[in-house]
Amino acid sequence: MSIVPLTELGNPLLRQPSTPFSDPTSPEVARVLANMRDTLHAYRAQTGYGRAISAPQIGVLKRLIYIDTADTTLELVNPRFERWSRDEDERYESCFSFPGMWGLVQRPLSVVVVGWTSQGVEQRIEASGSLARIIQHEMDHLDGFVWLDRNPDLHSLCTTGEYEKRYTSR
C-alpha cells in the first residue's frame, strides 16, 4: 500500500487507548495492516532496526499489531492478554516513535495473548523471550503507553550509538 509517517513521541495519539475493529476481516484492517507492513520494512531498510509496529504508530487508534522478526511474522487484530508470568527480566528497548533512544525496561518473561488474523482466524499465542517482550511493547502502544513509562531508572537511557558501543554483546 504505502509508507506512512510515524507518530512520534509528543504526539497526543501515542497516549490514547486504541479501539477494537468491529470485524477483523474488514477492508480497513487490510489497508492499515499493509501500511504498517510497508512502513516497518522501510524503516528497517533505512535504519537496520524495527521488528514490530502498532497501528497507533502510524496514527490509527485501532487495536492492530504487526510483528516481523527473523523467526516470526505475526499479525494480531484486537489482541488481549490472557496471562503473563510472574518472573520478569530487564532488557534494553527502543522504539521508532522516538528514534535514537534506548533504556532498560522490566517485563514478564512470558505472555499468552489472544487475537485474530486479518483472515478472521482466532489465534492464541504463547510467547517467551524476545517475542514476549515485543508483544508487550506493542500492546503498550495500543493502551496509550510507551516504554519510557515502564523505565524507573532514567540513568539507563542512552543513544543508539552508546547502546551499540556498550551493549550489543548482551
Short mmCIF file of C-alpha atoms in Angstrom, two decimals:
data_model
loop_
_atom_site.label_atom_id
_atom_site.label_comp_id
_atom_site.label_asym_id
_atom_site.label_seq_id
_atom_site.Cartn_x
_atom_site.Cartn_y
_atom_site.Cartn_z
CA MET A 1 0.00 0.00 0.00
CA SER A 2 2.15 2.88 1.23
CA ILE A 3 4.75 4.08 3.69
CA VAL A 4 3.10 6.25 6.32
CA PRO A 5 4.80 8.89 8.52
CA LEU A 6 5.47 7.63 12.03
CA THR A 7 3.65 9.07 15.02
CA GLU A 8 6.45 10.40 17.22
CA LEU A 9 6.80 10.97 20.95
CA GLY A 10 4.93 14.14 21.91
CA ASN A 11 2.04 13.44 19.54
CA PRO A 12 -1.06 13.00 21.75
CA LEU A 13 -2.16 9.98 19.67
CA LEU A 14 0.57 7.88 21.29
CA ARG A 15 -1.04 8.47 24.70
CA GLN A 16 -4.59 7.44 23.77
CA PRO A 17 -6.02 3.93 24.06
CA SER A 18 -6.99 2.24 20.82
CA THR A 19 -10.41 0.84 19.99
CA PRO A 20 -11.07 -2.62 18.56
CA PHE A 21 -12.06 -3.30 14.98
CA SER A 22 -15.65 -4.49 14.67
CA ASP A 23 -14.61 -7.03 12.01
CA PRO A 24 -11.05 -8.39 11.79
CA THR A 25 -11.61 -9.24 8.10
CA SER A 26 -12.70 -5.74 7.07
CA PRO A 27 -11.02 -3.86 4.21
CA GLU A 28 -9.94 -1.26 6.80
CA VAL A 29 -7.87 -3.90 8.65
CA ALA A 30 -6.24 -5.00 5.38
CA ARG A 31 -5.42 -1.40 4.41
CA VAL A 32 -3.98 -0.44 7.82
CA LEU A 33 -2.02 -3.70 8.04
CA ALA A 34 -0.49 -3.16 4.58
CA ASN A 35 0.55 0.38 5.55
CA MET A 36 2.06 -0.90 8.80
CA ARG A 37 3.99 -3.62 6.97
CA ASP A 38 5.33 -1.21 4.33
CA THR A 39 6.27 1.37 6.96
CA LEU A 40 8.06 -1.18 9.16
CA HIS A 41 10.02 -2.61 6.23
CA ALA A 42 11.02 0.86 5.00
CA TYR A 43 12.16 1.88 8.49
CA ARG A 44 14.17 -1.32 8.86
CA ALA A 45 15.80 -0.84 5.44
CA GLN A 46 16.77 2.71 6.41
CA THR A 47 17.99 2.10 9.98
CA GLY A 48 18.65 -1.61 10.44
CA TYR A 49 16.17 -1.63 13.33
CA GLY A 50 12.49 -2.49 13.65
CA ARG A 51 10.81 -5.79 14.44
CA ALA A 52 7.22 -4.73 15.03
CA ILE A 53 4.73 -1.89 14.70
CA SER A 54 1.34 -1.00 16.12
CA ALA A 55 -1.45 0.94 14.41
CA PRO A 56 -1.10 3.99 16.73
CA GLN A 57 2.46 4.39 15.46
CA ILE A 58 1.04 5.31 12.05
CA GLY A 59 -1.70 7.49 13.54
CA VAL A 60 -4.51 4.90 13.60
CA LEU A 61 -6.09 4.36 17.02
CA LYS A 62 -7.10 0.75 16.41
CA ARG A 63 -6.00 -2.48 18.09
CA LEU A 64 -3.65 -3.95 15.49
CA ILE A 65 -0.06 -5.20 15.75
CA TYR A 66 2.29 -6.47 13.05
CA ILE A 67 5.46 -8.38 14.03
CA ASP A 68 8.18 -9.37 11.57
CA THR A 69 11.35 -10.91 13.00
CA ALA A 70 13.82 -13.45 11.64
CA ASP A 71 11.79 -16.16 13.40
CA THR A 72 8.19 -14.92 13.29
CA THR A 73 5.75 -12.99 11.16
CA LEU A 74 2.56 -12.30 13.05
CA GLU A 75 -0.48 -10.06 12.80
CA LEU A 76 -2.74 -9.56 15.80
CA VAL A 77 -6.12 -7.90 15.34
CA ASN A 78 -7.85 -6.90 18.59
CA PRO A 79 -5.25 -8.64 20.80
CA ARG A 80 -5.71 -9.04 24.52
CA PHE A 81 -3.58 -10.60 27.22
CA GLU A 82 -4.82 -13.86 28.65
CA ARG A 83 -1.98 -14.10 31.17
CA TRP A 84 1.67 -13.30 31.83
CA SER A 85 4.36 -14.82 34.01
CA ARG A 86 5.34 -13.55 37.42
CA ASP A 87 9.00 -13.96 36.51
CA GLU A 88 10.45 -10.84 34.89
CA ASP A 89 13.68 -9.64 33.40
CA GLU A 90 15.14 -6.31 32.42
CA ARG A 91 16.37 -5.60 28.89
CA TYR A 92 17.12 -2.60 26.74
CA GLU A 93 14.35 -1.44 24.41
CA SER A 94 13.97 1.25 21.80
CA CYS A 95 11.08 2.47 19.69
CA PHE A 96 10.88 4.13 16.32
CA SER A 97 8.27 6.54 17.62
CA PHE A 98 11.21 8.19 19.39
CA PRO A 99 14.28 7.01 17.49
CA GLY A 100 17.79 7.07 18.83
CA MET A 101 16.92 6.40 22.49
CA TRP A 102 17.33 3.17 24.47
CA GLY A 103 16.57 2.27 28.08
CA LEU A 104 16.09 -0.64 30.44
CA VAL A 105 12.55 -1.98 30.75
CA GLN A 106 11.36 -4.67 33.15
CA ARG A 107 8.75 -7.05 31.68
CA PRO A 108 7.31 -10.51 32.31
CA LEU A 109 9.34 -13.30 30.68
CA SER A 110 6.33 -14.92 29.03
CA VAL A 111 2.81 -14.00 27.96
CA VAL A 112 -0.26 -15.55 26.43
CA VAL A 113 -2.15 -13.29 24.05
CA VAL A 114 -5.35 -13.94 22.10
CA GLY A 115 -6.26 -12.14 18.89
CA TRP A 116 -7.33 -12.62 15.29
CA THR A 117 -5.66 -12.71 11.91
CA SER A 118 -6.93 -10.45 9.13
CA GLN A 119 -8.49 -13.60 7.64
CA GLY A 120 -10.67 -14.00 10.75
CA VAL A 121 -8.79 -16.88 12.34
CA GLU A 122 -8.62 -16.71 16.12
CA GLN A 123 -5.13 -17.30 17.45
CA ARG A 124 -3.70 -17.91 20.90
CA ILE A 125 -0.01 -17.08 21.10
CA GLU A 126 2.16 -18.40 23.92
CA ALA A 127 5.33 -16.33 23.75
CA SER A 128 8.52 -16.14 25.76
CA GLY A 129 11.83 -14.35 25.44
CA SER A 130 12.16 -11.63 22.84
CA LEU A 131 8.77 -12.38 21.22
CA ALA A 132 7.02 -11.90 24.58
CA ARG A 133 8.87 -8.59 25.04
CA ILE A 134 7.95 -7.41 21.52
CA ILE A 135 4.28 -8.27 22.05
CA GLN A 136 4.21 -6.40 25.38
CA HIS A 137 5.93 -3.35 23.86
CA GLU A 138 3.38 -3.18 21.03
CA MET A 139 0.42 -3.88 23.35
CA ASP A 140 1.56 -0.90 25.43
CA HIS A 141 1.12 1.29 22.33
CA LEU A 142 -2.45 0.02 21.96
CA ASP A 143 -3.16 1.12 25.54
CA GLY A 144 -1.54 4.56 25.24
CA PHE A 145 1.80 3.73 26.88
CA VAL A 146 5.40 3.87 25.67
CA TRP A 147 8.40 2.04 27.09
CA LEU A 148 9.58 5.17 28.90
CA ASP A 149 6.54 4.76 31.17
CA ARG A 150 7.98 1.43 32.33
CA ASN A 151 11.52 2.74 32.88
CA PRO A 152 12.07 3.70 36.52
CA ASP A 153 15.82 4.22 36.03
CA LEU A 154 16.44 7.25 33.84
CA HIS A 155 20.17 6.65 34.29
CA SER A 156 19.87 3.69 31.90
CA LEU A 157 18.83 5.94 29.00
CA CYS A 158 21.32 6.10 26.16
CA THR A 159 21.55 6.91 22.47
CA THR A 160 21.70 4.26 19.78
CA GLY A 161 25.42 4.96 19.35
CA GLU A 162 26.14 4.39 23.04
CA TYR A 163 23.90 1.31 23.12
CA GLU A 164 25.74 -0.21 20.17
CA LYS A 165 29.15 0.54 21.73
CA ARG A 166 28.32 -0.80 25.17
CA TYR A 167 25.54 -3.38 25.00
CA THR A 168 25.25 -5.10 21.64
CA SER A 169 27.08 -8.14 23.03
CA ARG A 170 24.38 -8.50 25.74
#
